[in-house]
Amino acid sequence: MTETRPKQGKSVFIRTYGCQMNVYDSERMADLLKPMGYAPASAPDDADLVILNTCHIREKAAEKVYSELGRLKKAKARRADAGADMTIAVAGCVAQAEGAEISARAPVVDMVIGPQAYHRLPELLARAARSRGAVLETDFAVEEKFDRLAAREADGPAAFITVQEGCDKFCTFCVVPYTRGAEVSRPVDAIVGEARALAAQGVREVTLLGQNVNAWSGAAPAGDNSGDWRLGELCRHLAKIDGIERIRFTTSHPRDMDDGLIAALGEEEKLMPYLHLPVQAGSDGVLKAMNRGHTAEHYVRLIEKIRAARPDIAISGDFIVGFPGETNEDFEETLALVETVNYASAYSFKYSRRPGTPGAAMRKQVAEAEKDDRLARLQALLERHRTDFNAAQIGRALPVLFEKPGRHPGQLVGRSPYLQSVHANAPDSMLGQIAPVRIEGVTPNALAGALNDEGEDAA
Ligand code: SAH
Ligand code: SF4
Ligand code: F3S
């Protein structure tokens, strides 16, 4: 937050849907617009520019955009009555997937900007001001996008850094390879530069983002002749930056979980003991039809190997129920895999048929009622494991990075190494600091505890 008045007194409201990469992109769009005089607006109705940064992953996510556009149409009309303008932009993955269809379906839209084109926002805004129809920009130019981003501003002690974008895996259910394009890695120097800038502003924790973050690769920096690096080397390198105390990365793909990264998880203390490693399903037949490129056994072995390297690691995952052809027996194998792995947390979804993906054309689509039933059963099991995992923290002292004030006066909220929200009474001066908290209680979505007395061990 800044108190300086914008140059031209304009305001922008950005609504973000979907994954953390969209959260990162929204922050960067705000950084880019700030020098142009755009300050954050508190509500879309008050904004000169509204950007919907959209997600196309499931039908429901994509449809949300159109209901929001319906509301914005009214807000835009109200503003016009009051003599003010509102520019409406659709950015992100729906923009990429649907392009000009969006402005055909919702003529209120002034700009359609794909996820690899938002660095062109300044020129697009100028074009939109001159143009009568909607302005469309959905080219892929990932490296150029990162090169042209404005200086990074930190917002709190934990920050995201996109290190990799796009996906070459083509799982048969998924739109990401089409909306984000091919796998691209950002160079080491750019990532280190961003991490240093964030650390200098008080950031203590960085989460490296990528649709396939562990597919990241890059040349070692000049003067280091260790050749090509993978994510493990990058993490070890970032761990040397003063001020960076915690490193996370997400989302990983089982096929890219190489030995170097597993070793880094075991040896680098700044790497947090938490790994999001989606498997989607527990049946080899379904995994094959999904084009995941590995079996259930391969995945379970991989988890064993990771746990051998880092015994306290918490595993999280994603699941899809009701992929075309999934039988009840197949689904039982998903439940069995979940029992074996024992996830600390997980996301689970009903299969959503996405236009243009091979899964959408497959016969033997599963009935909606069957998907509902499987999802309820899976979620009950995952929830039991999550609750058990959280309850197991009671009595332990967990190092917590305090990120913001809590709901009650005198309280701060932070994150444990396992990404749990933790509430504790602590002075504001501890914001941005890591301190041990003795966990005393568990609520459905958080842990509560007390600052550990001095001298006690943070076990
Ligand atoms: N790149 C990551 C995740 C991308 S999307 C990975 O490979 O794991 C995030 C999650 O959304 C996926 O893991 C999957 O569980 C879910 N998802 C993707 N496409 C979906 C679809 N068509 N229907 C339902 N869930 C889907
Ligand atoms: Fe989608 Fe699969 Fe790529 Fe993940 S790995 S983004 S699920 S295609
Ligand atoms: Fe959604 Fe695009 Fe992310 S489809 S999940 S916003 S990569």
Coordinates of C-alpha atoms in Angstrom, one line a residue, residues 279 281-283 296 299-300 303-304 307 315 319 330-346 377-386 388:
V279 CA -1.6 -38.0 -8.9
A281 CA -6.2 -41.2 -9.8
G282 CA -5.1 -44.5 -8.4
S283 CA -6.0 -46.9 -11.2
A296 CA 0.1 -45.8 -9.3
Y299 CA 3.9 -42.7 -7.7
V300 CA 3.8 -44.6 -4.4
I303 CA 6.6 -40.8 -2.3
E304 CA 8.5 -43.5 -0.3
R307 CA 9.9 -39.5 2.7
I315 CA 2.3 -34.5 1.0
F319 CA -7.6 -35.8 -7.6
D330 CA -11.0 -47.9 -10.6
F331 CA -12.3 -45.4 -8.1
E332 CA -11.7 -47.9 -5.2
E333 CA -8.0 -47.9 -6.3
T334 CA -7.9 -44.2 -5.9
L335 CA -9.2 -44.6 -2.3
A336 CA -6.6 -47.3 -1.7
L337 CA -3.8 -45.1 -2.9
V338 CA -5.0 -42.3 -0.7
E339 CA -5.0 -44.7 2.3
T340 CA -1.4 -45.7 1.4
V341 CA 0.0 -42.2 0.9
N342 CA -2.0 -40.4 3.7
Y343 CA -2.2 -36.8 2.5
A344 CA -1.8 -33.9 4.8
S345 CA -4.1 -31.9 2.5
A346 CA -5.6 -32.3 -1.0
R377 CA -16.5 -40.6 -0.6
L378 CA -13.1 -39.4 -1.6
Q379 CA -13.4 -36.0 0.3
A380 CA -14.6 -37.8 3.5
L381 CA -11.4 -39.8 3.4
L382 CA -9.1 -36.9 2.6
E383 CA -10.7 -34.8 5.2
R384 CA -10.2 -37.5 7.8
H385 CA -6.5 -37.6 7.0
R386 CA -6.2 -33.8 7.0
D388 CA -5.6 -36.3 11.8

